Every structure is written in structure tokens, then in C-alpha cells.
């Protein structure tokens, strides 16, 4: 698995942290960010499909 580095505004990171940890939906920030990226890519695929821009594999 590759590592990346991103800059995130403090307010966005605080919001993310509300969903991480024992009482949150995610074990750690990395899991939350991976899930968010997957969801974003799914949404982009849906948009591309609606506009006929998704290529068949």
C-alpha cells in the first residue's frame, strides 16, 4: 500500500476526528480517508456513467 501526504484544513480534520476512535465509525484517520476516497470515486463513476463517459472494462 502506498503512502501519500495531504494538507487538510484544521476545521475539516476536526470534523473527521469526530468520526474516528472508539465512539466513531472508523478505527483511525487512514480508514476514514480511504472510505471517503472510495465513496468519492463511486460517485464520480455514477456521474460519468449517466453522461456516457464511463468506458467498459
XYZ file of N, CA, C and O in Angstrom, residues 12-49:
152
model
N -11.693 20.871 8.877
C -12.075 19.618 8.235
C -11.524 18.425 9.015
O -12.212 17.421 9.207
N -10.300 18.551 9.490
C -9.687 17.477 10.273
C -10.428 17.269 11.599
O -10.637 16.129 12.023
N -10.861 18.345 12.221
C -11.643 18.220 13.455
C -12.957 17.491 13.189
O -13.374 16.637 13.973
N -13.608 17.825 12.081
C -14.851 17.129 11.712
C -14.587 15.651 11.464
O -15.368 14.794 11.890
N -13.495 15.344 10.778
C -13.131 13.955 10.513
C -12.892 13.211 11.825
O -13.378 12.093 12.018
N -12.183 13.842 12.733
C -11.853 13.205 14.015
C -13.092 12.882 14.848
O -13.055 11.974 15.684
N -14.184 13.595 14.606
C -15.437 13.285 15.311
C -15.950 11.890 14.951
O -16.750 11.315 15.685
N -15.488 11.341 13.835
C -15.955 10.037 13.351
C -14.916 8.931 13.533
O -15.102 7.821 13.046
N -13.819 9.252 14.209
C -12.711 8.304 14.382
C -12.533 7.982 15.860
O -12.697 8.840 16.722
N -12.195 6.716 16.147
C -11.913 6.317 17.525
C -12.946 5.348 18.061
O -13.811 4.863 17.335
N -12.870 5.076 19.330
C -13.750 4.094 19.966
C -15.224 4.385 19.751
O -16.025 3.487 19.525
N -15.598 5.647 19.832
C -17.009 6.021 19.685
C -17.363 6.383 18.248
O -18.512 6.717 17.958
N -16.386 6.312 17.340
C -16.615 6.725 15.962
C -16.872 5.565 15.025
O -16.911 4.397 15.424
N -17.049 5.897 13.780
C -17.336 4.895 12.754
C -16.067 4.249 12.202
O -16.134 3.203 11.563
N -14.926 4.873 12.420
C -13.656 4.409 11.858
C -12.622 4.213 12.956
O -12.609 4.932 13.948
N -11.737 3.246 12.746
C -10.696 2.936 13.719
C -9.648 4.039 13.774
O -9.152 4.389 14.840
N -9.310 4.601 12.601
C -8.286 5.637 12.550
C -8.538 6.557 11.348
O -9.431 6.300 10.533
N -7.772 7.612 11.261
C -7.938 8.582 10.168
C -7.718 7.935 8.806
O -8.432 8.246 7.854
N -6.739 7.053 8.706
C -6.452 6.415 7.421
C -7.660 5.650 6.902
O -8.001 5.736 5.714
N -8.320 4.890 7.786
C -9.508 4.142 7.377
C -10.612 5.092 6.920
O -11.301 4.826 5.933
N -10.793 6.184 7.634
C -11.821 7.156 7.278
C -11.528 7.790 5.918
O -12.428 7.945 5.089
N -10.283 8.129 5.684
C -9.912 8.765 4.420
C -10.027 7.784 3.272
O -10.538 8.121 2.190
N -9.600 6.526 3.466
C -9.756 5.514 2.410
C -11.225 5.321 2.049
O -11.592 5.250 0.869
N -12.091 5.245 3.057
C -13.525 5.078 2.803
C -14.079 6.281 2.046
O -14.897 6.125 1.132
N -13.615 7.465 2.402
C -14.080 8.679 1.733
C -13.644 8.722 0.275
O -14.424 9.101 -0.600
N -12.419 8.314 0.020
C -11.924 8.293 -1.362
C -12.700 7.271 -2.180
O -13.109 7.548 -3.319
N -12.941 6.083 -1.606
C -13.740 5.064 -2.316
C -15.115 5.600 -2.668
O -15.604 5.436 -3.784
N -15.776 6.248 -1.707
C -17.110 6.789 -1.929
C -17.090 7.862 -3.015
O -17.954 7.891 -3.893
N -16.101 8.741 -2.960
C -15.998 9.801 -3.962
C -15.818 9.203 -5.354
O -16.454 9.642 -6.313
N -14.976 8.176 -5.483
C -14.751 7.547 -6.780
C -16.012 6.853 -7.279
O -16.319 6.893 -8.484
N -16.777 6.235 -6.379
C -18.057 5.631 -6.762
C -19.020 6.687 -7.301
O -19.686 6.482 -8.317
N -19.091 7.820 -6.625
C -19.973 8.907 -7.062
C -19.526 9.435 -8.424
O -20.353 9.653 -9.315
N -18.224 9.613 -8.603
C -17.719 10.095 -9.893
C -18.015 9.094 -11.015
O -18.368 9.486 -12.128
N -17.897 7.788 -10.717
C -18.239 6.760 -11.703
C -19.715 6.838 -12.073
O -20.080 6.714 -13.247
N -20.580 7.051 -11.084
C -22.011 7.166 -11.352
C -22.305 8.370 -12.245
O -23.110 8.283 -13.178
N -21.653 9.486 -11.966
C -21.839 10.691 -12.783
C -21.353 10.436 -14.206
O -22.042 10.762 -15.179
N -20.167 9.832 -14.335
C -19.627 9.534 -15.667
C -20.549 8.583 -16.426
O -20.764 8.747 -17.634
N -21.096 7.598 -15.726
C -21.988 6.640 -16.378
C -23.248 7.344 -16.900
O -23.686 7.095 -18.022
